[in-house]
Amino acid sequence: MRSPGRAGAAQGGVPLIRPPSIIASKDLEVTDKVPPPPERLAPHKWLGRGALKKYCRQERQGLELYLSKLAEERIRNHALSKKEERLEVMGFLLGTVHRFRNVTYTIVKDVATTSLEATSVSVRFERGGLEDLFCALDTTDFNYVLVGWYHSHPGHGCFLSETDVNTQLRMFDRPWHSAMVIDPVQMDIAAFAMKDGKAVERPFAIYWDEFQNPYYGETVRNRRVRSDPDGMAAPQ
Ligand SMILES: [Zn+2]
C-alpha cells in the first residue's frame, strides 16, 4: 500500500514531498560529483586482510562503489535474519551514478526487497512479490536507478556462481552495475562487476553523511576539517 499523502498537495506550508521516480538505465545521465571524502569512509568491517589490501589499492585509484551505512545495515540485517535457517536473501541496490576525475562511481543509498522464495543455495522473488517491491521502492525518498543487486550465500563464501553471472549479464550489464554477495555465517562480504565478460571483485567503501553519527564498526572516526577546496584529500 502507498503511504497516504506522500505525493499529495502541500498543506499549510508543508513542502510538497516529491515521490521518487524510476529512471531507466538508458536515460541515466552520469553527472560530475565529488565522492564522499576519506574521513567519512571506511572499509567494511568484515573484510579480511587480502580484501583490505585490494580496498586500499582501489582507494588510491578511485573507488567505483560506495555503500551508505543505511544500505549496509539493511543488507547485513537481511542476511543475518535468515542465517539460522541458512536461507538466501536477495534485494536491489538503489542509488546514483557519478563521475570524478575520469572514474565513474556508484553510490548505493538504499536497498529494496520483497517476499522471497529461498533455499540455502537459491533465491528468487515470489509470485506477486514484485508488487510489494514497487511499494518498497515507493517509500524511498530520492530519484534512483537500480544500480545492482545483493544476495546472500549463507555459509558458502562470497563469489558469483554461474547462475549469478548469468543474472548479472542479463539484468545488470552496465559497467556501473554491481552484485554484492554477503555470507552472514562466515561474516564475509564482497562486490563484483562484469569486466570484459568476466566477474571481477569491485572493492567498495561504506560512507556516511556529514551530519550522521561517524560510528561505524568498532571505531569512531574523528571529524577533520580539510583545507583542500577540491574536497578530495591527496592520496596518502
Ligand atoms: Zn549466488
CSV table of C-alpha atoms and ligand atoms in Angstrom, one decimal:
chain,number,residue,atom,x,y,z
A,1,MET,CA,0.0,0.0,0.0
A,2,ARG,CA,1.1,3.5,-0.7
A,3,SER,CA,1.8,5.6,2.3
A,4,PRO,CA,-1.0,8.2,2.4
A,5,GLY,CA,-0.3,11.7,1.5
A,6,ARG,CA,3.3,11.3,0.3
A,7,ALA,CA,2.6,12.6,-3.1
A,8,GLY,CA,-0.3,14.8,-2.0
A,9,ALA,CA,-0.5,18.5,-2.3
A,10,ALA,CA,1.3,20.8,0.1
A,11,GLN,CA,-0.8,21.7,3.1
A,12,GLY,CA,-0.4,24.6,5.5
A,13,GLY,CA,3.0,25.5,4.1
A,14,VAL,CA,4.4,21.9,4.5
A,15,PRO,CA,6.7,21.5,1.5
A,16,LEU,CA,5.5,19.0,-1.1
A,17,ILE,CA,7.4,15.7,-1.0
A,18,ARG,CA,8.1,14.6,-4.4
A,19,PRO,CA,7.6,10.8,-4.9
A,20,PRO,CA,10.7,9.0,-6.2
A,21,SER,CA,10.8,8.2,-9.8
A,22,ILE,CA,12.4,5.3,-11.5
A,23,ILE,CA,15.0,6.4,-14.0
A,24,ALA,CA,15.6,3.8,-16.7
A,25,SER,CA,19.2,2.9,-17.2
A,26,LYS,CA,19.1,4.2,-20.8
A,27,ASP,CA,18.0,7.6,-19.6
A,28,LEU,CA,20.8,7.7,-17.0
A,29,GLU,CA,22.8,10.9,-17.1
A,30,VAL,CA,26.2,10.4,-15.3
A,31,THR,CA,26.9,13.7,-13.5
A,32,ASP,CA,30.1,15.0,-12.2
A,33,LYS,CA,30.3,15.0,-8.4
A,34,VAL,CA,32.9,14.8,-5.7
A,35,PRO,CA,32.7,11.4,-3.9
A,36,PRO,CA,32.4,11.2,-0.1
A,37,PRO,CA,35.6,12.4,1.5
A,38,PRO,CA,38.1,10.0,3.2
A,39,GLU,CA,37.0,11.0,6.7
A,40,ARG,CA,33.5,9.7,6.0
A,41,LEU,CA,34.6,6.4,4.6
A,42,ALA,CA,35.6,3.1,6.0
A,43,PRO,CA,36.2,-0.4,4.6
A,44,HIS,CA,33.6,-2.9,5.6
A,45,LYS,CA,34.3,-4.4,9.0
A,46,TRP,CA,34.0,-8.0,7.7
A,47,LEU,CA,36.9,-7.6,5.2
A,48,GLY,CA,39.8,-10.0,5.6
A,49,ARG,CA,43.4,-8.9,5.1
A,50,GLY,CA,43.5,-9.7,1.4
A,51,ALA,CA,40.3,-7.8,0.7
A,52,LEU,CA,41.6,-4.9,2.8
A,53,LYS,CA,44.7,-4.7,0.6
A,54,LYS,CA,42.6,-4.6,-2.5
A,55,TYR,CA,40.4,-1.9,-0.9
A,56,CYS,CA,43.5,0.3,-0.2
A,57,ARG,CA,44.8,-0.1,-3.7
A,58,GLN,CA,41.4,0.8,-5.2
A,59,GLU,CA,41.0,3.7,-2.8
A,60,ARG,CA,44.2,5.2,-4.3
A,61,GLN,CA,43.0,4.8,-7.8
A,62,GLY,CA,39.5,6.0,-7.0
A,63,LEU,CA,36.7,3.7,-5.7
A,64,GLU,CA,33.9,2.7,-8.0
A,65,LEU,CA,31.4,1.8,-5.4
A,66,TYR,CA,30.2,3.5,-2.2
A,67,LEU,CA,27.6,1.9,0.1
A,68,SER,CA,25.7,4.1,2.6
A,69,LYS,CA,25.8,3.0,6.2
A,70,LEU,CA,22.0,2.6,6.0
A,71,ALA,CA,22.1,0.3,2.9
A,72,GLU,CA,25.0,-1.7,4.5
A,73,GLU,CA,22.9,-2.2,7.7
A,74,ARG,CA,19.9,-3.3,5.8
A,75,ILE,CA,21.8,-5.8,3.6
A,76,ARG,CA,23.6,-7.2,6.7
A,77,ASN,CA,20.5,-7.5,8.8
A,78,HIS,CA,18.5,-9.0,6.0
A,79,ALA,CA,21.2,-11.7,5.5
A,80,LEU,CA,21.6,-12.2,9.3
A,81,SER,CA,17.8,-12.6,9.8
A,82,LYS,CA,17.9,-15.8,7.7
A,83,LYS,CA,21.3,-17.0,9.0
A,84,GLU,CA,20.0,-19.7,11.4
A,85,GLU,CA,17.7,-21.2,8.7
A,86,ARG,CA,20.6,-20.9,6.2
A,87,LEU,CA,18.3,-19.2,3.7
A,88,GLU,CA,19.4,-16.9,0.9
A,89,VAL,CA,18.1,-13.4,0.8
A,90,MET,CA,18.1,-11.0,-2.2
A,91,GLY,CA,17.3,-7.4,-3.0
A,92,PHE,CA,18.1,-4.5,-5.2
A,93,LEU,CA,20.7,-1.8,-4.8
A,94,LEU,CA,19.3,1.7,-5.3
A,95,GLY,CA,21.4,4.7,-5.9
A,96,THR,CA,23.0,7.2,-8.2
A,97,VAL,CA,25.9,7.2,-10.7
A,98,HIS,CA,28.6,9.9,-10.9
A,99,ARG,CA,31.9,10.7,-12.4
A,100,PHE,CA,35.0,12.2,-10.7
A,101,ARG,CA,38.4,12.6,-12.3
A,102,ASN,CA,37.6,10.1,-15.1
A,103,VAL,CA,36.4,7.5,-12.6
A,104,THR,CA,32.7,6.5,-12.9
A,105,TYR,CA,31.4,5.5,-9.5
A,106,THR,CA,28.1,4.4,-7.9
A,107,ILE,CA,26.6,5.5,-4.7
A,108,VAL,CA,24.2,3.0,-3.1
A,109,LYS,CA,21.8,4.9,-0.9
A,110,ASP,CA,19.3,2.3,0.0
A,111,VAL,CA,18.1,-1.2,-0.9
A,112,ALA,CA,14.7,-2.7,-1.6
A,113,THR,CA,13.4,-6.2,-1.3
A,114,THR,CA,10.3,-8.3,-1.2
A,115,SER,CA,8.9,-11.7,-0.3
A,116,LEU,CA,11.4,-14.3,-1.4
A,117,GLU,CA,11.3,-18.0,-2.2
A,118,ALA,CA,14.6,-19.1,-0.8
A,119,THR,CA,16.6,-22.2,-0.1
A,120,SER,CA,20.2,-22.4,1.1
A,121,VAL,CA,21.5,-22.3,-2.4
A,122,SER,CA,19.0,-20.3,-4.4
A,123,VAL,CA,16.6,-17.4,-4.1
A,124,ARG,CA,14.0,-15.7,-6.3
A,125,PHE,CA,11.2,-13.3,-5.9
A,126,GLU,CA,7.8,-14.8,-5.0
A,127,ARG,CA,5.0,-14.5,-7.4
A,128,GLY,CA,3.2,-11.3,-6.6
A,129,GLY,CA,6.3,-10.1,-4.7
A,130,LEU,CA,7.1,-7.6,-7.3
A,131,GLU,CA,4.1,-5.5,-6.3
A,132,ASP,CA,5.5,-5.3,-2.8
A,133,LEU,CA,8.8,-4.4,-4.2
A,134,PHE,CA,7.4,-1.4,-6.1
A,135,CYS,CA,5.8,-0.3,-2.8
A,136,ALA,CA,9.1,-0.6,-1.1
A,137,LEU,CA,10.6,1.5,-3.9
A,138,ASP,CA,7.8,4.0,-3.4
A,139,THR,CA,8.9,4.7,0.1
A,140,THR,CA,12.5,5.7,-0.8
A,141,ASP,CA,12.7,9.4,-1.0
A,142,PHE,CA,15.1,10.1,-3.8
A,143,ASN,CA,15.2,9.6,-7.5
A,144,TYR,CA,17.2,6.4,-8.0
A,145,VAL,CA,18.3,3.9,-10.5
A,146,LEU,CA,18.7,0.2,-9.9
A,147,VAL,CA,22.5,0.1,-9.6
A,148,GLY,CA,22.7,-3.6,-8.9
A,149,TRP,CA,21.5,-6.3,-6.6
A,150,TYR,CA,22.6,-8.2,-3.5
A,151,HIS,CA,22.1,-11.7,-2.3
A,152,SER,CA,23.5,-13.9,0.4
A,153,HIS,CA,25.5,-17.2,0.3
A,154,PRO,CA,24.9,-18.4,3.9
A,155,GLY,CA,28.0,-20.5,4.7
A,156,HIS,CA,29.2,-20.7,1.1
A,157,GLY,CA,31.6,-17.7,0.9
A,158,CYS,CA,31.5,-14.7,-1.5
A,159,PHE,CA,31.7,-15.4,-5.2
A,160,LEU,CA,29.5,-15.2,-8.2
A,161,SER,CA,28.1,-18.6,-9.3
A,162,GLU,CA,27.4,-19.4,-12.9
A,163,THR,CA,23.7,-18.6,-12.3
A,164,ASP,CA,24.8,-15.3,-10.6
A,165,VAL,CA,26.9,-14.4,-13.6
A,166,ASN,CA,24.0,-15.1,-16.0
A,167,THR,CA,21.7,-12.9,-13.8
A,168,GLN,CA,24.3,-10.2,-13.9
A,169,LEU,CA,24.7,-10.4,-17.7
A,170,ARG,CA,21.0,-10.5,-18.3
A,171,MET,CA,19.8,-7.8,-15.9
A,172,PHE,CA,22.8,-5.7,-14.8
A,173,ASP,CA,25.1,-5.4,-17.8
A,174,ARG,CA,26.1,-1.7,-17.4
A,175,PRO,CA,29.7,-1.1,-16.3
A,176,TRP,CA,28.4,0.7,-13.1
A,177,HIS,CA,26.2,-2.2,-12.1
A,178,SER,CA,27.4,-4.2,-9.1
A,179,ALA,CA,26.5,-7.5,-7.5
A,180,MET,CA,27.0,-7.7,-3.7
A,181,VAL,CA,27.4,-11.1,-2.1
A,182,ILE,CA,27.2,-11.5,1.6
A,183,ASP,CA,27.9,-14.6,3.8
A,184,PRO,CA,26.3,-14.0,7.2
A,185,VAL,CA,27.7,-17.3,8.5
A,186,GLN,CA,31.4,-16.7,7.7
A,187,MET,CA,30.9,-12.9,8.1
A,188,ASP,CA,32.2,-12.1,4.7
A,189,ILE,CA,31.1,-9.6,2.0
A,190,ALA,CA,32.3,-8.7,-1.5
A,191,ALA,CA,31.0,-6.8,-4.5
A,192,PHE,CA,31.5,-7.8,-8.1
A,193,ALA,CA,31.2,-6.3,-11.5
A,194,MET,CA,31.4,-7.7,-15.1
A,195,LYS,CA,34.6,-6.6,-16.9
A,196,ASP,CA,35.3,-7.9,-20.4
A,197,GLY,CA,32.7,-10.6,-19.8
A,198,LYS,CA,34.3,-11.8,-16.6
A,199,ALA,CA,33.2,-11.3,-13.0
A,200,VAL,CA,35.8,-9.3,-11.1
A,201,GLU,CA,35.8,-8.1,-7.5
A,202,ARG,CA,34.9,-4.4,-7.0
A,203,PRO,CA,36.3,-3.0,-3.8
A,204,PHE,CA,33.7,-0.7,-2.1
A,205,ALA,CA,33.6,1.7,0.8
A,206,ILE,CA,31.0,2.3,3.5
A,207,TYR,CA,30.2,6.1,3.7
A,208,TRP,CA,28.1,8.2,6.0
A,209,ASP,CA,26.7,11.7,5.5
A,210,GLU,CA,28.2,14.8,7.0
A,211,PHE,CA,25.8,15.1,10.0
A,212,GLN,CA,25.4,11.4,10.6
A,213,ASN,CA,27.0,9.7,13.6
A,214,PRO,CA,30.5,8.8,12.4
A,215,TYR,CA,30.3,5.5,14.4
A,216,TYR,CA,30.9,2.6,12.1
A,217,GLY,CA,32.1,-0.8,13.2
A,218,GLU,CA,34.4,-0.8,16.2
A,219,THR,CA,35.8,2.7,15.8
A,220,VAL,CA,34.6,6.3,15.9
A,221,ARG,CA,36.3,8.3,13.2
A,222,ASN,CA,37.4,11.8,14.1
A,223,ARG,CA,35.9,14.6,12.1
A,224,ARG,CA,38.6,16.5,10.3
A,225,VAL,CA,38.5,19.9,8.7
A,226,ARG,CA,40.0,19.7,5.3
A,227,SER,CA,41.8,22.6,3.7
A,228,ASP,CA,41.8,21.5,0.1
A,229,PRO,CA,38.9,23.3,-1.6
A,230,ASP,CA,38.6,20.4,-4.1
A,231,GLY,CA,37.0,18.4,-1.4
A,232,MET,CA,39.3,15.4,-2.0
A,233,ALA,CA,42.4,14.8,0.2
A,234,ALA,CA,45.5,13.8,-1.7
A,235,PRO,CA,46.2,10.1,-1.6
A,236,GLN,CA,48.5,9.2,1.3
B,1,ZN,ZN,24.9,-16.6,-5.6
